[in-house]
Short mmCIF file of C-alpha atoms (C1' of nucleotides) in Angstrom, two decimals:
data_model
loop_
_atom_site.label_atom_id
_atom_site.label_comp_id
_atom_site.label_asym_id
_atom_site.label_seq_id
_atom_site.Cartn_x
_atom_site.Cartn_y
_atom_site.Cartn_z
CA UNK A 25 -11.03 36.44 -13.49
CA UNK A 26 -8.84 34.83 -15.92
CA UNK A 27 -7.91 34.68 -19.55
CA UNK A 28 -8.06 31.59 -21.44
CA UNK A 29 -4.34 31.21 -21.57
CA UNK A 30 -4.01 31.91 -17.85
CA UNK A 31 -6.73 29.26 -17.22
CA UNK A 32 -5.19 26.69 -19.45
CA UNK A 33 -1.76 27.14 -17.76
CA UNK A 34 -3.21 26.82 -14.43
CA UNK A 35 -5.12 23.74 -15.25
CA UNK A 36 -2.18 22.22 -16.71
CA UNK A 37 -0.17 22.86 -13.52
CA UNK A 38 -2.84 21.75 -11.27
CA UNK A 39 -3.10 18.50 -13.42
CA UNK A 40 0.53 17.93 -13.03
CA UNK A 41 0.90 18.51 -9.40
CA UNK A 42 -2.09 16.28 -8.52
CA UNK A 43 -1.04 13.35 -10.80
CA UNK A 44 2.69 13.20 -10.06
CA UNK A 45 3.73 15.93 -7.65
CA UNK A 46 6.45 17.36 -9.75
CA UNK A 47 5.87 20.75 -10.81
CA UNK A 48 6.36 21.45 -14.32
CA UNK A 49 9.25 23.31 -15.73
CA UNK A 50 8.79 26.67 -17.92
CA UNK A 51 9.91 24.46 -20.89
CA UNK A 52 7.31 21.84 -20.35
CA UNK A 53 4.60 24.54 -19.76
CA UNK A 54 5.80 26.27 -23.00
CA UNK A 55 5.13 22.88 -24.66
CA UNK A 56 1.85 22.35 -23.13
CA UNK A 57 0.55 25.81 -24.32
CA UNK A 58 2.07 25.26 -27.79
CA UNK A 59 4.38 28.10 -27.27
CA UNK A 60 7.88 28.44 -29.00
CA UNK A 61 9.31 30.54 -26.23
CA UNK A 62 9.06 30.37 -22.51
CA UNK A 63 9.11 34.18 -21.89
CA UNK A 64 5.21 33.87 -22.47
CA UNK A 65 4.93 31.40 -19.97
CA UNK A 66 6.90 33.57 -17.37
CA UNK A 67 4.22 36.42 -18.04
CA UNK A 68 1.20 34.06 -17.40
CA UNK A 69 2.80 32.74 -14.24
CA UNK A 70 3.30 36.30 -13.04
CA UNK A 71 -0.20 36.96 -13.99
CA UNK A 72 -1.57 33.81 -12.06
CA UNK A 73 0.56 34.90 -9.14
CA UNK A 74 -0.77 38.35 -9.25
CA UNK A 75 -4.32 37.11 -9.02
CA UNK A 76 -3.60 34.78 -6.39
CA UNK A 77 -3.97 31.65 -7.90
CA UNK A 78 -0.37 30.27 -7.36
CA UNK A 79 2.39 30.89 -5.15
CA UNK A 80 6.08 30.31 -6.13
CA UNK A 81 9.63 30.65 -4.56
CA UNK A 82 11.53 33.11 -6.34
CA UNK A 83 14.69 31.67 -8.50
CA UNK A 84 13.79 28.21 -7.40
CA UNK A 85 13.14 25.46 -10.21
CA UNK A 86 9.91 23.81 -10.30
CA UNK A 87 8.65 25.33 -7.07
CA UNK A 88 4.94 26.20 -7.98
CA UNK A 89 2.01 25.77 -5.85
CA UNK A 90 -1.54 26.04 -6.91
CA UNK A 91 -3.51 28.03 -4.09
CA UNK A 92 -6.91 28.00 -5.61
CA UNK A 93 -8.76 27.22 -8.85
CA UNK A 94 -11.25 29.46 -10.45
CA UNK A 95 -14.78 29.04 -9.40
CA UNK A 96 -16.57 26.28 -10.98
CA UNK A 97 -13.64 24.28 -11.56
CA UNK A 98 -13.55 21.35 -9.26
CA UNK A 99 -10.15 20.37 -7.85
CA UNK A 100 -8.61 17.43 -9.45
CA UNK A 101 -8.56 15.67 -6.05
CA UNK A 102 -7.21 12.14 -6.24
CA UNK A 103 -4.00 11.25 -8.06
CA UNK A 104 -5.48 10.68 -11.56
CA UNK A 105 -4.84 11.31 -15.03
CA UNK A 106 -3.26 9.90 -17.85
CA UNK A 107 -5.24 6.99 -19.20
CA UNK A 108 -2.84 4.34 -20.25
CA UNK A 109 -1.30 4.40 -23.65
CA UNK A 110 -3.51 7.23 -24.43
CA UNK A 111 -2.23 9.99 -26.53
CA UNK A 112 -2.24 12.41 -23.56
CA UNK A 113 -5.78 12.38 -22.76
CA UNK A 114 -6.41 13.24 -19.15
CA UNK A 115 -9.42 12.32 -17.28
CA UNK A 116 -11.24 14.83 -15.22
CA UNK A 117 -13.82 13.53 -12.92
CA UNK A 118 -17.42 12.75 -13.53
CA UNK A 119 -17.38 11.11 -16.92
CA UNK A 120 -15.42 13.82 -18.62
CA UNK A 121 -12.26 13.32 -20.63
CA UNK A 122 -10.02 15.79 -21.85
CA UNK A 123 -8.48 15.08 -25.31
CA UNK A 124 -5.51 16.68 -27.18
CA UNK A 125 -6.62 18.73 -29.90
CA UNK A 126 -4.05 17.77 -32.76
CA UNK A 127 -4.74 20.85 -35.09
CA UNK A 128 -6.86 21.16 -38.05
CA UNK A 129 -7.54 18.52 -40.67
CA UNK A 130 -8.79 19.31 -44.24
CA UNK A 131 -12.06 17.67 -45.13
CA UNK A 132 -11.29 19.19 -48.42
CA UNK A 133 -7.80 19.29 -50.04
CA UNK A 134 -5.63 16.94 -47.76
CA UNK A 135 -3.02 19.10 -45.96
CA UNK A 136 0.12 17.96 -44.15
CA UNK A 137 -0.07 15.67 -41.19
CA UNK A 138 -0.71 16.72 -37.70
CA UNK A 139 1.06 19.44 -35.78
CA UNK A 140 1.43 18.77 -32.18
CA UNK A 141 -1.46 19.12 -29.83
CA UNK A 142 -1.77 22.68 -28.88
CA UNK A 143 -4.61 22.55 -26.90
CA UNK A 144 -7.33 20.58 -25.18
CA UNK A 145 -10.87 20.03 -25.53
CA UNK A 146 -13.18 18.43 -23.10
CA UNK A 147 -15.74 15.89 -24.44
CA UNK A 148 -18.21 13.68 -22.64
CA UNK A 149 -16.56 10.13 -21.86
CA UNK A 150 -19.42 8.44 -23.14
CA UNK A 151 -18.64 9.91 -26.72
CA UNK A 152 -15.15 8.42 -26.64
CA UNK A 153 -14.52 4.82 -27.80
CA UNK A 154 -12.48 2.53 -25.92
CA UNK A 155 -9.25 3.20 -27.81
CA UNK A 156 -6.91 6.05 -27.87
CA UNK A 157 -8.76 9.16 -28.97
CA UNK A 158 -7.88 12.59 -30.05
CA UNK A 159 -9.57 15.60 -31.43
CA UNK A 160 -9.35 17.50 -34.79
CA UNK A 161 -10.69 20.48 -36.01
CA UNK A 162 -12.38 20.40 -39.30
CA UNK A 163 -11.01 22.69 -42.02
CA UNK A 164 -12.92 22.66 -45.60
CA UNK A 165 -16.38 21.67 -46.67
CA UNK A 166 -15.61 18.30 -48.24
CA UNK A 167 -17.81 16.43 -45.91
CA UNK A 168 -20.59 18.81 -45.73
CA UNK A 169 -23.20 16.37 -47.07
CA UNK A 170 -22.50 14.18 -44.11
CA UNK A 171 -23.12 17.22 -41.84
CA UNK A 172 -19.51 17.75 -40.93
CA UNK A 173 -18.90 21.26 -41.29
CA UNK A 174 -15.93 23.55 -41.39
CA UNK A 175 -14.94 24.48 -37.80
CA UNK A 176 -16.56 21.43 -36.21
CA UNK A 177 -14.50 19.27 -33.88
CA UNK A 178 -14.39 15.75 -34.33
CA UNK A 179 -13.26 12.87 -32.10
CA UNK A 180 -10.99 10.40 -33.85
CA UNK A 181 -10.28 6.80 -32.38
CA UNK A 182 -6.89 6.03 -33.38
CA UNK A 183 -6.08 2.98 -35.06
CA UNK A 184 -5.72 1.14 -38.38
CA UNK A 185 -8.87 -0.92 -38.24
CA UNK A 186 -11.64 0.50 -40.33
CA UNK A 187 -14.40 -1.09 -42.28
CA UNK A 188 -15.75 0.14 -45.65
CA UNK A 189 -18.46 2.76 -45.08
CA UNK A 190 -16.82 4.38 -42.14
CA UNK A 191 -15.25 7.73 -42.01
CA UNK A 192 -11.73 7.73 -41.40
CA UNK A 193 -8.66 9.94 -41.08
CA UNK A 194 -6.39 8.68 -43.82
CA UNK A 195 -2.92 9.34 -44.54
CA UNK A 196 -2.05 9.30 -48.31
CA UNK A 197 1.64 8.72 -49.20
CA UNK A 198 2.58 9.39 -45.46
CA UNK A 199 2.18 12.96 -45.94
CA UNK A 200 -1.43 14.17 -46.39
CA UNK A 201 -4.22 13.48 -43.73
CA UNK A 202 -7.60 13.80 -44.77
CA UNK A 203 -11.01 12.89 -43.40
CA UNK A 204 -13.27 10.77 -45.96
CA UNK A 205 -15.43 7.85 -46.20
CA UNK A 206 -13.54 4.79 -46.74
CA UNK A 207 -14.48 2.16 -49.45
CA UNK A 208 -12.36 -0.84 -49.85
CA UNK A 209 -12.34 -2.56 -53.05
CA UNK A 210 -9.91 -5.43 -53.20
CA UNK A 211 -6.52 -4.11 -53.71
CA UNK A 212 -7.62 -0.41 -53.96
CA UNK A 213 -8.98 1.95 -51.48
CA UNK A 214 -11.35 4.80 -52.32
CA UNK A 215 -11.63 7.93 -50.16
CA UNK A 216 -15.09 9.40 -50.82
CA UNK A 217 -15.73 13.00 -50.13
CA UNK A 218 -19.26 14.01 -49.30
CA UNK A 219 -19.56 17.09 -51.48
CA UNK A 220 -20.68 16.99 -54.97
CA UNK A 221 -17.76 19.44 -55.78
CA UNK A 222 -15.13 16.95 -54.91
CA UNK A 223 -14.06 13.89 -56.58
CA UNK A 224 -13.66 10.43 -55.28
CA UNK A 225 -10.10 9.49 -55.12
CA UNK A 226 -8.72 5.97 -55.42
CA UNK A 227 -5.46 4.73 -54.53
CA UNK A 228 -3.60 1.40 -54.29
CA UNK A 229 -4.01 -0.04 -50.70
CA UNK A 230 -0.34 0.50 -50.00
CA UNK A 231 -0.48 4.02 -50.27
CA UNK A 232 -3.19 4.60 -47.84
CA UNK A 233 -2.90 4.25 -44.29
CA UNK A 234 -5.79 4.63 -41.94
CA UNK A 235 -4.95 6.75 -38.88
CA UNK A 236 -8.23 6.39 -37.08
CA UNK A 237 -11.75 6.41 -37.56
CA UNK A 238 -14.49 9.09 -36.74
CA UNK A 239 -16.41 8.35 -33.50
CA UNK A 240 -17.84 11.78 -32.45
CA UNK A 241 -18.43 15.29 -33.46
CA UNK A 242 -19.44 18.45 -31.93
CA UNK A 243 -20.02 21.99 -32.72
CA UNK A 244 -20.75 25.30 -31.13
CA UNK A 245 -22.95 27.77 -32.40
CA UNK A 246 -22.25 31.48 -31.43
CA UNK B 13 -30.56 48.14 -6.22
CA UNK B 14 -29.96 47.30 -9.81
CA UNK B 15 -31.49 48.04 -13.14
CA UNK B 16 -32.55 45.25 -15.25
CA UNK B 17 -29.63 45.49 -17.62
CA UNK B 18 -27.22 45.59 -14.81
CA UNK B 19 -28.64 42.52 -13.23
CA UNK B 20 -28.69 40.77 -16.61
CA UNK B 21 -24.92 41.49 -16.98
CA UNK B 22 -24.15 40.56 -13.53
CA UNK B 23 -25.77 37.28 -13.85
CA UNK B 24 -23.97 36.55 -17.17
CA UNK B 25 -20.75 37.26 -15.54
CA UNK B 26 -21.50 35.13 -12.39
CA UNK B 27 -22.47 32.33 -14.81
CA UNK B 28 -19.40 32.47 -16.91
CA UNK B 29 -17.25 32.37 -13.87
CA UNK B 30 -18.81 29.68 -12.31
CA UNK B 31 -18.93 27.60 -15.29
CA UNK B 32 -15.52 27.80 -16.57
CA UNK B 33 -13.64 30.60 -14.65
CA UNK B 34 -12.49 32.47 -17.70
CA UNK B 35 -14.17 35.92 -17.48
CA UNK B 36 -16.00 37.37 -20.37
CA UNK B 37 -14.42 40.17 -22.36
CA UNK B 38 -16.27 43.36 -23.06
CA UNK B 39 -16.99 42.03 -26.40
CA UNK B 40 -18.48 38.94 -25.08
CA UNK B 41 -20.43 40.83 -22.82
CA UNK B 42 -21.79 43.07 -25.42
CA UNK B 43 -22.93 40.05 -27.46
CA UNK B 44 -24.67 38.46 -24.53
CA UNK B 45 -26.58 41.52 -23.86
CA UNK B 46 -27.37 42.02 -27.64
CA UNK B 47 -25.71 45.13 -27.76
CA UNK B 48 -23.67 46.62 -30.78
CA UNK B 49 -21.07 48.54 -29.02
CA UNK B 50 -19.03 47.72 -25.95
CA UNK B 51 -19.24 51.29 -24.41
CA UNK B 52 -22.71 50.42 -22.87
CA UNK B 53 -20.96 47.46 -21.29
CA UNK B 54 -18.39 49.72 -19.71
CA UNK B 55 -20.91 51.91 -18.20
CA UNK B 56 -22.70 48.84 -16.76
CA UNK B 57 -19.63 47.64 -15.36
CA UNK B 58 -18.86 50.80 -13.70
CA UNK B 59 -22.53 51.01 -12.39
CA UNK B 60 -21.97 47.25 -10.85
CA UNK B 61 -18.60 48.12 -9.34
CA UNK B 62 -19.63 51.34 -7.81
CA UNK B 63 -22.58 49.30 -6.18
CA UNK B 64 -20.17 46.72 -4.86
CA UNK B 65 -21.36 43.73 -6.94
CA UNK B 66 -18.18 43.12 -8.82
CA UNK B 67 -14.51 43.71 -8.26
CA UNK B 68 -12.12 44.31 -11.05
CA UNK B 69 -8.27 44.87 -11.53
CA UNK B 70 -7.91 48.13 -13.48
CA UNK B 71 -6.61 47.91 -16.78
CA UNK B 72 -6.50 44.18 -16.86
CA UNK B 73 -8.20 41.95 -19.46
CA UNK B 74 -10.79 39.68 -18.06
CA UNK B 75 -10.13 40.24 -14.60
CA UNK B 76 -13.78 40.40 -13.06
CA UNK B 77 -14.85 38.96 -9.89
CA UNK B 78 -18.40 38.77 -8.59
CA UNK B 79 -18.48 39.80 -5.05
CA UNK B 80 -22.28 39.43 -4.31
CA UNK B 81 -25.37 38.83 -6.11
CA UNK B 82 -28.51 40.83 -5.45
CA UNK B 83 -30.84 39.46 -2.61
CA UNK B 84 -33.17 36.76 -3.68
CA UNK B 85 -30.71 35.37 -6.29
CA UNK B 86 -29.13 32.35 -5.03
CA UNK B 87 -25.55 32.37 -5.55
CA UNK B 88 -24.32 29.89 -8.33
CA UNK B 89 -21.84 28.36 -5.87
CA UNK B 90 -20.03 25.27 -6.86
CA UNK B 91 -22.52 22.87 -8.33
CA UNK B 92 -24.22 24.81 -10.95
CA UNK B 93 -23.60 26.97 -13.78
CA UNK B 94 -27.28 27.50 -14.46
CA UNK B 95 -28.83 30.41 -12.98
CA UNK B 96 -32.52 30.55 -11.82
CA UNK B 97 -35.02 28.42 -13.40
CA UNK B 98 -33.01 25.73 -13.83
CA UNK B 99 -34.58 22.98 -16.13
CA UNK B 100 -32.80 20.48 -14.06
CA UNK B 101 -29.30 20.58 -14.97
CA UNK B 102 -26.92 19.17 -12.67
CA UNK B 103 -23.05 19.98 -12.74
CA UNK B 104 -20.53 17.22 -12.42
CA UNK B 105 -17.04 18.39 -11.81
CA UNK B 106 -14.25 19.39 -13.87
CA UNK B 107 -16.11 21.46 -16.49
CA UNK B 108 -18.67 18.94 -17.12
CA UNK B 109 -22.32 19.45 -16.98
CA UNK B 110 -25.05 17.15 -17.08
CA UNK B 111 -28.25 18.39 -19.08
CA UNK B 112 -31.77 16.82 -18.98
CA UNK B 113 -32.70 15.29 -22.30
CA UNK B 114 -36.15 16.49 -23.06
CA UNK B 115 -36.92 14.00 -25.77
CA UNK B 116 -37.02 14.39 -29.51
CA UNK B 117 -37.81 17.54 -31.46
CA UNK B 118 -38.72 17.48 -35.11
CA UNK B 119 -36.49 19.23 -37.42
CA UNK B 120 -38.90 18.24 -39.98
CA UNK B 121 -42.82 18.60 -39.29
CA UNK B 122 -43.39 19.87 -36.12
CA UNK B 123 -44.44 17.67 -33.26
CA UNK B 124 -45.95 18.06 -30.18
CA UNK B 125 -44.07 20.17 -27.32
CA UNK B 126 -41.63 18.27 -25.00
CA UNK B 127 -42.28 15.29 -22.87
CA UNK B 128 -40.67 15.29 -19.72
CA UNK B 129 -36.92 14.85 -19.49
CA UNK B 130 -36.40 11.09 -19.24
CA UNK B 131 -32.65 10.90 -19.33
CA UNK B 132 -29.51 13.09 -19.05
CA UNK B 133 -26.71 13.55 -21.25
CA UNK B 134 -23.04 14.81 -20.36
CA UNK B 135 -21.70 17.71 -22.33
CA UNK B 136 -18.76 19.87 -21.82
CA UNK B 137 -19.50 23.02 -19.75
CA UNK B 138 -17.64 25.17 -22.37
CA UNK B 139 -20.33 24.22 -24.83
CA UNK B 140 -23.28 25.33 -22.78
CA UNK B 141 -24.18 29.11 -22.71
CA UNK B 142 -24.82 31.35 -19.86
CA UNK B 143 -28.40 30.61 -19.44
CA UNK B 144 -30.56 27.44 -18.67
CA UNK B 145 -29.75 24.79 -21.19
CA UNK B 146 -31.34 21.57 -22.06
CA UNK B 147 -30.59 18.98 -24.61
CA UNK B 148 -32.91 17.56 -27.35
CA UNK B 149 -32.48 14.72 -29.71
CA UNK B 150 -33.12 15.59 -33.44
CA UNK B 151 -35.80 13.79 -35.44
CA UNK B 152 -36.10 14.28 -38.93
CA UNK B 153 -33.91 15.85 -41.71
CA UNK B 154 -35.15 19.27 -42.20
CA UNK B 155 -32.09 20.86 -40.95
CA UNK B 156 -29.85 18.62 -42.92
CA UNK B 157 -28.19 21.40 -45.12
CA UNK B 158 -26.88 22.96 -41.90
CA UNK B 159 -25.17 19.87 -40.90
CA UNK B 160 -27.82 18.89 -38.17
CA UNK B 161 -28.86 15.26 -38.93
CA UNK B 162 -31.36 12.87 -37.70
CA UNK B 163 -30.22 11.52 -34.35
CA UNK B 164 -27.93 14.29 -33.42
CA UNK B 165 -28.32 15.81 -29.98
CA UNK B 166 -28.47 19.51 -29.76
CA UNK B 167 -28.03 21.82 -26.78
CA UNK B 168 -30.53 24.49 -26.29
CA UNK B 169 -30.17 27.66 -24.36
CA UNK B 170 -33.62 28.37 -23.14
CA UNK B 171 -34.96 31.69 -23.50
CA UNK B 172 -37.05 33.98 -25.69
CA UNK B 173 -34.22 36.26 -26.97
CA UNK B 174 -33.19 35.32 -30.37
CA UNK B 175 -31.89 37.41 -33.40
CA UNK B 176 -32.83 36.95 -37.06
CA UNK B 177 -30.44 34.18 -38.50
CA UNK B 178 -30.16 32.07 -35.25
CA UNK B 179 -31.46 28.69 -35.10
CA UNK B 180 -34.16 28.25 -32.52
CA UNK B 181 -36.84 26.00 -30.98
CA UNK B 182 -39.86 27.68 -31.99
CA UNK B 183 -43.44 26.84 -30.58
CA UNK B 184 -46.15 27.73 -33.01
CA UNK B 185 -49.73 28.11 -31.50
CA UNK B 186 -48.52 26.84 -28.11
CA UNK B 187 -48.37 23.35 -29.60
CA UNK B 188 -45.76 22.18 -31.94
CA UNK B 189 -42.09 22.78 -31.29
CA UNK B 190 -39.66 22.85 -34.11
CA UNK B 191 -36.02 23.62 -34.73
CA UNK B 192 -35.67 26.03 -37.51
CA UNK B 193 -33.60 29.22 -38.44
CA UNK B 194 -35.54 32.17 -37.45
CA UNK B 195 -35.98 35.30 -39.54
CA UNK B 196 -37.94 38.27 -38.33
CA UNK B 197 -39.66 40.41 -40.74
CA UNK B 198 -41.45 43.16 -38.91
CA UNK B 199 -44.60 41.65 -37.70
CA UNK B 200 -44.15 38.20 -39.26
CA UNK B 201 -41.68 35.59 -38.28
CA UNK B 202 -40.28 33.11 -40.80
CA UNK B 203 -39.10 29.66 -39.98
CA UNK B 204 -36.73 28.46 -42.43
CA UNK B 205 -35.83 24.80 -42.69
CA UNK B 206 -32.48 23.74 -44.30
CA UNK B 207 -33.67 21.20 -46.68
CA UNK B 208 -34.91 21.78 -50.18
CA UNK B 209 -37.79 19.56 -49.76
CA UNK B 210 -39.15 21.83 -46.88
CA UNK B 211 -40.81 25.02 -47.24
CA UNK B 212 -40.21 28.22 -45.20
CA UNK B 213 -43.22 28.85 -42.99
CA UNK B 214 -44.40 32.21 -42.26
CA UNK B 215 -46.45 33.17 -39.20
CA UNK B 216 -47.68 36.25 -37.54
CA UNK B 217 -45.31 37.18 -34.62
CA UNK B 218 -48.01 36.44 -32.10
CA UNK B 219 -48.45 32.78 -33.03
CA UNK B 220 -44.64 31.97 -32.59
CA UNK B 221 -42.85 31.67 -29.46
CA UNK B 222 -39.10 31.18 -29.28
CA UNK B 223 -38.30 28.65 -26.52
CA UNK B 224 -34.61 28.73 -26.90
CA UNK B 225 -31.76 28.92 -29.22
CA UNK B 226 -29.39 26.47 -30.60
CA UNK B 227 -25.91 26.69 -28.84
CA UNK B 228 -24.28 23.32 -29.46
CA UNK B 229 -24.56 20.10 -31.13
CA UNK B 230 -23.05 16.64 -30.84
CA UNK B 231 -23.21 13.43 -32.69
CA UNK B 232 -21.96 9.93 -32.09
CA UNK B 233 -20.81 7.54 -34.94
CA UNK B 234 -21.25 3.79 -34.30
"C1'" DC C 16 -40.13 67.85 -18.35
"C1'" DA C 17 -35.81 66.57 -16.68
"C1'" DA C 18 -32.69 63.02 -15.00
"C1'" DA C 19 -30.98 58.76 -15.48
"C1'" DA C 20 -30.48 54.79 -18.12
"C1'" DC C 21 -29.66 53.07 -22.81
"C1'" DG C 22 -27.67 52.58 -27.36
"C1'" DT C 23 -24.02 53.44 -31.03
"C1'" DG C 24 -19.82 54.27 -33.36
"C1'" DA C 25 -15.23 55.81 -33.70
"C1'" DA C 26 -10.69 56.97 -31.97
"C1'" DC C 27 -7.29 55.94 -28.80
"C1'" DT C 28 -4.50 53.52 -25.27
"C1'" DA C 29 -3.31 49.44 -22.94
"C1'" DA C 30 -2.74 44.88 -22.15
"C1'" DA C 31 -1.85 40.07 -23.74
"C1'" DA C 32 0.46 37.04 -26.33
"C1'" DG C 33 3.97 35.38 -29.26
"C1'" DA C 34 8.92 34.98 -30.67
"C1'" DG C 35 14.01 35.03 -30.02
"C1'" DA C 36 18.02 35.91 -27.67
"C1'" DA C 37 21.28 37.15 -23.94
"C1'" DC C 38 22.01 36.28 -19.49
"C1'" DA C 39 21.47 34.53 -14.56
"C1'" DT C 40 21.29 31.17 -11.39
"C1'" DA C 41 20.81 26.33 -9.31
"C1'" DA C 42 21.99 21.60 -9.12
"C1'" DG C 43 24.82 17.56 -10.19
"C1'" DG C 44 28.75 15.08 -11.44
"C1'" DT C 45 33.46 14.78 -11.54
"C1'" DA D 18 36.44 23.66 -6.95
"C1'" DC D 19 35.28 23.48 -11.92
"C1'" DC D 20 32.64 22.53 -15.74
"C1'" DT D 21 27.93 21.49 -17.70
"C1'" DT D 22 23.26 21.25 -18.11
"C1'" DA D 23 18.81 22.48 -16.66
"C1'" DT D 24 15.86 26.16 -15.52
"C1'" DG D 25 14.58 30.75 -14.68
"C1'" DT D 26 14.83 35.81 -15.80
"C1'" DT D 27 14.90 39.89 -18.57
"C1'" DC D 28 14.77 42.56 -22.67
"C1'" DT D 29 13.26 44.01 -27.16
"C1'" DC D 30 10.13 43.63 -31.10
"C1'" DT D 31 5.74 42.70 -33.24
"C1'" DT D 32 0.81 41.54 -33.54
"C1'" DT D 33 -3.63 40.84 -31.75
"C1'" DT D 34 -6.97 41.29 -28.44
"C1'" DA D 35 -9.33 44.02 -25.10
"C1'" DG D 36 -10.46 48.13 -22.66
"C1'" DT D 37 -11.29 53.28 -22.29
"C1'" DT D 38 -13.22 57.56 -23.60
"C1'" DC D 39 -16.14 60.60 -25.98
"C1'" DA D 40 -19.49 62.76 -28.56
"C1'" DC D 41 -24.24 62.28 -29.68
"C1'" DG D 42 -28.84 60.49 -29.97
"C1'" DT D 43 -32.75 57.66 -28.09
"C1'" DT D 44 -35.87 55.67 -24.43
"C1'" DT D 45 -37.53 55.13 -19.82
"C1'" DT D 46 -39.03 56.80 -15.50
"C1'" DG D 47 -40.05 59.53 -11.42
#
DNA sequence: CAAAACGTGAACTAAAAGAGAACATAAGGT
DNA sequence: ACCTTATGTTCTCTTTTAGTTCACGTTTTG
């Protein structure tokens, strides 16, 4: 009935209406979907209206109304949603939580730090730690020996605390984020890949900032 | 009223709509039915529309709607996603689904077939395929080279259909269940572990029964 | 056997999606 | 009123994804 983008937008609108009551502007929707232009939003809105999922008043700002949701998606009844201090995670009901997906992270050669969240993934709440969490998609093979494959989605609990032996998202020199096993040796910090083709990298503790630690992983087979 | 293929497709579409709301594309349906060309899907869709089981918007992508199901098939209304023969899965709301956890399965040496479900796990509905799904906890290291570790939880879509190269739960001689990559070679079936310390096992096709195929995996780090 | 259902692959057409800019209208403040 | 900002609408382009059609061969079934 709906395309993925249409559904994503519909759920976003529905979430906003049910959590605060103010309907989102085209710009906000644009950002929520990770677009750079709102003309795309306009088309999606038209498609949703054509299919009878939303109603709107012509030429009126923020005048959207969700008429129905696709089958199988339970209405987000109560005023719910943003979990305090969270990076934007929203809770659905029944133990589910929606985390922002902050783009891809290299398990291999470090790449630049995160882009904006451009989509969301749903993960079991039980998998999410207590703190603020977000999701990343793995790119590269450097953690392959620990069973973290290219394309996997990982859940990161954000925060600087980490013990030796934990797998962390580390930012080196404030510019490159990478997923590695952490080992602290006094003043120096080692980032250990799990792939015999990659080298352990050792840095002065000042240069490495732990952004978060790995708490969960999931993978889909097609 | 319907041919086997038509019904199979109808149930697939219905399952998809009820589990996530996004209707499948012709390519996805093609894959779901194990076809190599989508023109066959086109014919089936036409047949279903002609018989009044589905409605569609002409020339619109992913704009299918199930109008009715054949007699004797319970509608997969709200609380469900799993079509007939459900192993006991229950859906929560908001894209979550609760799957029965059928105990542990050896990725290494095959162990006895499943015990009863003694607990449940929550997984994102998006991760669950169309059919009946259940979860298993991995025991052993034999699939370690494919990133499936001891202690991981895997989601299995139950059913005998599997193609070479897929990872399946295979029952050998009706008594030992194991998770392996499947390779069909005419009359014989090879179960391929992903660990250099384990051997490929080859059986006559009669002795091996595919119980389901791997569709998802998740892991928690502590 | 013949009809209907299936399966395949290629060529073609049409939507969906993303970007960017110009323009239109609504709302708010002074 | 007048100006300003926020918002919504349209248009044009490009790329990607999805749907349609056709020709031809195989299988199933009444």
